[in-house]
Amino acid sequence: MPVFVVLGNWTDQGIKKVKEAPNRIKDTHSAIEQSGGKMQLYYTLGEYDFVMIIEVPNDEAIMKILLRLGGLGNVRTKTLKAWTESEGAKAISGIML
């Protein structure tokens, strides 16, 4: 399954309702599970308020999930598609120089 690293920050709206964040995250877990995926969330200090590692069946699933999250107005995200070490090594080995 494709893996995505999602870097997130709360918006002004989201931080005003920060006590609701655990329930919002439960809803996010449910949406991801309904799409056939799974998620691990880490709260962070520094440039980003949280990092999510998300595995979903395809790019369309992550797009739907992130558009839904953004549309609620509580967070803004930046998303990175990730490959495992072995997947990356396989891709690198196929490079023709």
Short mmCIF file of C-alpha atoms in Angstrom, two decimals:
data_model
loop_
_atom_site.label_atom_id
_atom_site.label_comp_id
_atom_site.label_asym_id
_atom_site.label_seq_id
_atom_site.Cartn_x
_atom_site.Cartn_y
_atom_site.Cartn_z
CA MET A 1 0.00 0.00 0.00
CA PRO A 2 1.25 3.52 -0.71
CA VAL A 3 2.59 5.39 2.31
CA PHE A 4 2.21 9.12 2.88
CA VAL A 5 3.84 11.40 5.43
CA VAL A 6 1.47 14.23 6.26
CA LEU A 7 2.84 17.31 8.02
CA GLY A 8 0.13 19.37 9.66
CA ASN A 9 -0.61 22.60 11.45
CA TRP A 10 -3.71 23.75 13.19
CA THR A 11 -5.48 26.74 11.70
CA ASP A 12 -6.74 29.56 13.92
CA GLN A 13 -10.07 27.74 14.05
CA GLY A 14 -8.42 24.43 14.92
CA ILE A 15 -6.29 25.80 17.74
CA LYS A 16 -9.28 27.62 19.27
CA LYS A 17 -10.97 24.21 19.51
CA VAL A 18 -7.84 22.23 20.34
CA LYS A 19 -9.61 20.30 23.11
CA GLU A 20 -11.75 18.73 20.38
CA ALA A 21 -8.65 17.48 18.52
CA PRO A 22 -8.70 13.94 19.99
CA ASN A 23 -12.27 13.43 18.74
CA ARG A 24 -11.39 14.89 15.34
CA ILE A 25 -8.47 12.48 15.13
CA LYS A 26 -10.77 9.54 15.95
CA ASP A 27 -12.94 10.63 13.02
CA THR A 28 -9.85 10.77 10.81
CA HIS A 29 -8.85 7.26 11.89
CA SER A 30 -12.35 6.05 10.99
CA ALA A 31 -12.26 7.67 7.55
CA ILE A 32 -8.88 6.13 6.81
CA GLU A 33 -9.96 2.69 8.04
CA GLN A 34 -13.12 2.92 5.88
CA SER A 35 -10.87 3.52 2.88
CA GLY A 36 -8.92 0.35 3.73
CA GLY A 37 -5.95 2.11 5.30
CA LYS A 38 -4.33 2.85 8.62
CA MET A 39 -2.73 5.84 10.32
CA GLN A 40 -0.29 6.66 13.08
CA LEU A 41 -0.32 10.22 14.43
CA TYR A 42 2.45 11.98 16.34
CA TYR A 43 2.07 15.38 17.98
CA THR A 44 5.23 17.38 17.38
CA LEU A 45 7.02 20.51 18.54
CA GLY A 46 8.57 22.87 16.06
CA GLU A 47 7.43 23.89 12.58
CA TYR A 48 4.57 21.38 12.50
CA ASP A 49 1.93 20.59 15.12
CA PHE A 50 1.58 16.95 14.09
CA VAL A 51 2.82 14.29 11.70
CA MET A 52 0.67 11.48 10.36
CA ILE A 53 1.98 8.35 8.68
CA ILE A 54 -0.85 7.08 6.50
CA GLU A 55 -1.14 3.92 4.45
CA VAL A 56 -4.06 3.77 2.03
CA PRO A 57 -4.84 1.63 -1.02
CA ASN A 58 -4.20 4.38 -3.61
CA ASP A 59 -3.57 8.06 -4.30
CA GLU A 60 -7.29 8.76 -4.77
CA ALA A 61 -8.00 7.62 -1.20
CA ILE A 62 -5.42 9.98 0.32
CA MET A 63 -6.68 12.84 -1.82
CA LYS A 64 -10.26 12.36 -0.60
CA ILE A 65 -9.16 12.11 3.03
CA LEU A 66 -6.96 15.21 2.90
CA LEU A 67 -9.55 17.28 1.04
CA ARG A 68 -12.11 16.32 3.69
CA LEU A 69 -9.71 17.31 6.48
CA GLY A 70 -8.83 20.61 4.84
CA GLY A 71 -12.47 21.38 4.15
CA LEU A 72 -13.32 21.17 7.84
CA GLY A 73 -11.05 24.17 8.42
CA ASN A 74 -9.15 22.91 11.46
CA VAL A 75 -5.84 21.93 9.83
CA ARG A 76 -3.61 22.65 6.87
CA THR A 77 -1.35 19.89 5.60
CA LYS A 78 1.66 19.21 3.41
CA THR A 79 1.92 15.69 2.06
CA LEU A 80 4.89 13.59 1.02
CA LYS A 81 4.58 10.27 -0.77
CA ALA A 82 7.06 7.82 0.77
CA TRP A 83 8.73 4.60 -0.27
CA THR A 84 10.26 1.99 2.00
CA GLU A 85 14.00 1.49 1.93
CA SER A 86 13.64 -1.65 -0.20
CA GLU A 87 11.19 0.03 -2.60
CA GLY A 88 13.59 2.95 -2.98
CA ALA A 89 16.56 0.64 -3.54
CA LYS A 90 14.64 -1.18 -6.28
CA ALA A 91 13.83 2.11 -8.00
CA ILE A 92 17.41 3.34 -7.69
CA SER A 93 18.80 0.11 -9.12
CA GLY A 94 16.78 0.71 -12.27
CA ILE A 95 18.35 4.11 -12.99
CA MET A 96 20.30 4.14 -16.23
CA LEU A 97 23.23 6.55 -16.24
#
